[in-house]
Amino acid sequence: QVQLVESGGGLVQPGGSLRLSCAVSGFTFDNYWMYWVRQAPGKGLEWVSTIGTIGGITDYADSVKGRFTISRDNAQKMLYLQMNSLKSEDTALYYCSTDRQGNIRGQGTQVTVSS
């Protein structure tokens, strides 16, 4: 059974940083491209970032490019999202997912950017 458990969210001031983690189990992590998606209050799911199976390929939404960095540790079955220079518009529930649309995702971790 696929399990995705996100952590690392919290309340941070604009300009601050957070590192999200996602612990994975129940499938062969090394074989899957992985994704971060987010859902802001009152909005739908939004794709944030993608990483290839060995981390050599990454992609980002324009809204986070240059500020967020996705990475993975296949040995530990962990996915990460380093978020720097956070803005109020980054406030959302963040999910790791096995697909770009976020159809298979964890319970999410809340990120709130506010002064």
XYZ file of N, CA and C in Angstrom:
345
model
N 0.847 -1.193 0.000
C 0.000 0.000 0.000
C 0.883 1.243 0.000
N 0.589 2.150 -0.923
C 1.373 3.379 -1.029
C 1.123 4.255 0.188
N 2.215 4.701 0.810
C 2.111 5.651 1.920
C 3.072 6.797 1.684
N 2.542 8.005 1.811
C 3.322 9.227 1.670
C 3.039 10.078 2.893
N 4.080 10.409 3.660
C 3.896 11.159 4.896
C 4.756 12.412 4.854
N 4.076 13.548 4.721
C 4.770 14.826 4.650
C 4.987 15.414 6.050
N 6.055 16.185 6.187
C 6.345 16.880 7.438
C 7.211 18.095 7.146
N 7.375 18.940 8.165
C 8.277 20.072 8.038
C 7.619 21.416 7.842
N 6.302 21.425 7.712
C 5.612 22.695 7.545
C 5.594 23.505 8.826
N 5.066 24.714 8.718
C 4.977 25.562 9.891
C 4.659 26.989 9.516
N 4.776 27.863 10.515
C 4.554 29.287 10.330
C 5.907 29.967 10.171
N 6.061 30.748 9.125
C 7.330 31.420 8.858
C 7.047 32.826 8.342
N 7.947 33.737 8.629
C 7.796 35.106 8.151
C 8.183 35.207 6.680
N 7.648 36.180 5.979
C 8.069 36.396 4.580
C 9.586 36.531 4.504
N 10.157 35.876 3.498
C 11.607 35.859 3.353
C 12.283 34.706 4.057
N 11.538 33.981 4.848
C 12.102 32.862 5.592
C 12.206 31.590 4.766
N 12.641 30.532 5.436
C 12.866 29.249 4.767
C 12.236 28.108 5.551
N 11.879 27.074 4.825
C 11.426 25.820 5.412
C 11.911 24.679 4.534
N 12.084 23.519 5.143
C 12.413 22.319 4.382
C 11.352 21.270 4.654
N 10.637 20.911 3.616
C 9.618 19.873 3.726
C 10.229 18.510 3.427
N 9.709 17.503 4.112
C 10.142 16.133 3.889
C 8.937 15.260 3.590
N 9.186 14.190 2.871
C 8.133 13.219 2.577
C 8.728 11.823 2.701
N 8.224 11.047 3.644
C 8.658 9.661 3.826
C 7.746 8.758 3.015
N 8.369 7.880 2.260
C 7.648 7.060 1.291
C 7.758 5.580 1.646
N 6.684 4.832 1.437
C 6.726 3.385 1.592
C 5.632 2.758 0.737
N 5.750 1.440 0.533
C 4.700 0.712 -0.169
C 4.862 0.613 -1.672
N 5.943 1.173 -2.220
C 6.216 1.034 -3.649
C 7.712 1.250 -3.871
N 8.159 0.897 -5.065
C 9.582 0.989 -5.387
C 9.920 2.427 -5.726
N 10.301 3.160 -4.711
C 10.522 4.601 -4.815
C 11.477 4.958 -5.954
N 12.545 4.164 -6.096
C 13.573 4.479 -7.094
C 13.020 4.536 -8.512
N 11.915 3.849 -8.755
C 11.379 3.744 -10.109
C 10.427 4.882 -10.482
N 10.137 5.736 -9.525
C 9.094 6.736 -9.744
C 9.641 8.153 -9.798
N 9.181 8.913 -10.767
C 9.299 10.354 -10.693
C 8.399 10.795 -9.540
N 8.796 11.860 -8.851
C 8.022 12.328 -7.709
C 7.716 13.809 -7.865
N 6.692 14.233 -7.147
C 6.167 15.578 -7.318
C 5.809 16.203 -5.972
N 5.874 17.508 -5.939
C 5.250 18.283 -4.880
C 4.120 19.085 -5.514
N 2.985 19.067 -4.844
C 1.856 19.890 -5.245
C 1.378 20.632 -4.009
N 0.584 21.675 -4.217
C 0.086 22.439 -3.074
C -1.343 22.902 -3.319
N -2.013 23.197 -2.249
C -3.375 23.711 -2.340
C -3.521 24.888 -1.395
N -3.687 26.055 -1.980
C -3.903 27.267 -1.196
C -5.363 27.328 -0.757
N -5.650 28.087 0.286
C -7.038 28.182 0.769
C -7.992 28.606 -0.337
N -9.034 27.830 -0.538
C -10.050 28.156 -1.517
C -9.685 27.898 -2.961
N -8.534 27.257 -3.192
C -8.088 27.007 -4.571
C -7.865 25.515 -4.803
N -7.662 25.156 -6.053
C -7.408 23.776 -6.407
C -5.951 23.401 -6.230
N -5.650 22.136 -6.504
C -4.285 21.672 -6.414
C -3.420 22.321 -7.491
N -2.222 22.694 -7.121
C -1.284 23.342 -8.029
C 0.032 22.575 -8.018
N 0.501 22.190 -9.185
C 1.809 21.537 -9.299
C 2.902 22.536 -8.912
N 3.876 22.054 -8.146
C 4.972 22.899 -7.685
C 6.308 22.467 -8.292
N 6.597 21.145 -8.221
C 7.918 20.702 -8.648
C 7.910 19.222 -8.974
N 8.865 18.831 -9.804
C 9.034 17.450 -10.255
C 10.497 17.055 -10.134
N 10.751 15.782 -9.832
C 12.111 15.269 -9.837
C 12.127 13.890 -10.472
N 13.133 13.638 -11.294
C 13.274 12.348 -11.928
C 13.714 11.268 -10.954
N 13.843 10.057 -11.469
C 14.077 8.909 -10.594
C 15.394 8.981 -9.816
N 16.421 9.572 -10.417
C 17.702 9.655 -9.709
C 18.077 11.096 -9.392
N 17.132 11.997 -9.578
C 17.346 13.382 -9.186
C 18.043 14.247 -10.213
N 18.416 13.668 -11.355
C 19.134 14.451 -12.347
C 18.261 15.414 -13.119
N 16.969 15.161 -13.114
C 16.026 16.022 -13.817
C 15.084 16.651 -12.805
N 14.986 17.953 -12.829
C 14.055 18.664 -11.956
C 13.321 19.728 -12.769
N 12.164 20.092 -12.284
C 11.367 21.129 -12.945
C 10.555 21.842 -11.877
N 10.250 23.108 -12.152
C 9.567 23.928 -11.168
C 8.506 24.805 -11.837
N 7.457 25.065 -11.095
C 6.495 26.061 -11.531
C 7.186 27.420 -11.563
N 6.774 28.267 -12.475
C 7.392 29.596 -12.588
C 7.311 30.370 -11.275
N 6.242 30.151 -10.530
C 6.019 30.897 -9.302
C 7.039 30.576 -8.205
N 7.726 29.432 -8.309
C 8.687 29.046 -7.269
C 10.107 28.887 -7.802
N 10.266 29.013 -9.103
C 11.580 28.809 -9.716
C 12.601 29.782 -9.126
N 13.766 29.253 -8.766
C 14.812 30.081 -8.177
C 14.724 30.208 -6.673
N 13.603 29.769 -6.099
C 13.420 29.865 -4.637
C 13.302 28.481 -3.994
N 12.730 27.524 -4.700
C 12.516 26.178 -4.176
C 13.487 25.214 -4.846
N 13.890 24.187 -4.084
C 14.745 23.133 -4.617
C 14.213 21.774 -4.182
N 13.939 20.931 -5.161
C 13.469 19.578 -4.880
C 14.657 18.627 -4.890
N 14.608 17.627 -4.019
C 15.673 16.624 -3.986
C 15.103 15.319 -3.438
N 15.896 14.265 -3.555
C 15.446 12.967 -3.063
C 16.627 12.154 -2.589
N 16.339 11.241 -1.671
C 17.328 10.287 -1.186
C 16.714 8.904 -1.376
N 17.109 8.233 -2.442
C 16.493 6.943 -2.757
C 16.819 5.880 -1.714
N 17.991 5.952 -1.127
C 18.368 4.965 -0.111
C 17.470 5.068 1.121
N 17.094 6.289 1.470
C 16.241 6.526 2.637
C 14.766 6.614 2.275
N 14.472 6.555 0.988
C 13.089 6.695 0.509
C 12.462 7.995 1.003
N 13.187 9.086 0.771
C 12.741 10.395 1.214
C 12.730 11.375 0.049
N 11.747 12.244 0.051
C 11.634 13.344 -0.893
C 11.669 14.638 -0.092
N 12.315 15.668 -0.653
C 12.466 16.925 0.057
C 12.067 18.108 -0.828
N 11.710 19.206 -0.147
C 11.498 20.468 -0.840
C 12.069 21.571 0.038
N 13.187 22.138 -0.392
C 13.779 23.275 0.300
C 13.135 24.535 -0.243
N 12.544 25.318 0.643
C 11.816 26.514 0.231
C 12.481 27.732 0.860
N 13.004 28.594 0.025
C 13.658 29.818 0.481
C 12.889 31.038 -0.008
N 13.188 32.176 0.584
C 12.563 33.445 0.181
C 11.044 33.302 0.093
N 10.470 32.734 1.116
C 9.034 32.445 1.099
C 8.210 33.724 1.055
N 7.084 33.633 0.350
C 6.163 34.745 0.170
C 4.798 34.355 0.727
N 3.985 35.344 0.990
C 2.648 35.068 1.530
C 1.859 34.177 0.581
N 2.087 34.335 -0.716
C 1.354 33.523 -1.689
C 1.797 32.068 -1.730
N 2.855 31.726 -0.982
C 3.255 30.327 -0.860
C 2.459 29.609 0.226
N 1.642 30.333 0.965
C 0.814 29.715 2.007
C -0.114 28.687 1.376
N -0.006 27.450 1.848
C -0.788 26.358 1.270
C -0.540 25.081 2.056
N -1.343 24.093 1.748
C -1.101 22.728 2.224
C -0.268 22.041 1.145
N 0.895 21.548 1.543
C 1.831 20.958 0.592
C 1.789 19.438 0.681
N 1.732 18.824 -0.487
C 1.671 17.378 -0.592
C 2.791 16.843 -1.463
N 3.318 15.681 -1.113
C 4.134 14.946 -2.067
C 3.217 13.962 -2.785
N 3.581 13.648 -4.004
C 2.684 12.854 -4.833
C 3.469 12.017 -5.826
N 2.850 10.947 -6.268
C 3.449 10.118 -7.311
C 2.994 10.544 -8.705
N 2.187 11.583 -8.788
C 1.763 12.080 -10.094
C 1.627 13.597 -10.048
N 1.711 14.208 -11.203
C 1.721 15.670 -11.297
C 0.405 16.292 -10.830
N -0.671 15.552 -10.983
C -1.988 16.083 -10.620
C -2.282 15.944 -9.130
N -1.443 15.188 -8.425
C -1.659 15.008 -6.998
C -2.750 14.021 -6.659
N -3.073 13.112 -7.591
C -4.142 12.151 -7.323
C -3.782 11.181 -6.197
N -2.529 10.806 -6.125
C -2.037 9.950 -5.039
C -1.074 10.782 -4.220
N -1.493 11.120 -3.018
C -0.718 12.036 -2.189
C -0.910 11.701 -0.723
N -0.089 12.321 0.118
C -0.203 12.105 1.549
C -1.253 13.016 2.168
N -1.122 13.202 3.489
C -2.103 14.026 4.213
C -1.755 15.506 4.150
N -0.527 15.791 3.724
C -0.107 17.172 3.565
C 0.522 17.767 4.805
N 1.275 18.840 4.583
C 1.859 19.602 5.686
C 1.598 21.080 5.408
N 1.132 21.783 6.411
C 0.696 23.176 6.236
C 1.884 24.129 6.300
N 1.960 24.987 5.313
C 2.948 26.069 5.296
C 2.184 27.387 5.335
N 2.488 28.200 6.325
C 1.862 29.506 6.451
C 2.948 30.568 6.496
N 2.888 31.482 5.539
C 3.869 32.566 5.460
C 3.160 33.858 5.841
N 3.544 34.392 6.979
C 2.851 35.576 7.488
C 3.735 36.295 8.488
N 3.589 37.599 8.506
C 4.325 38.387 9.489
C 3.475 38.597 10.748
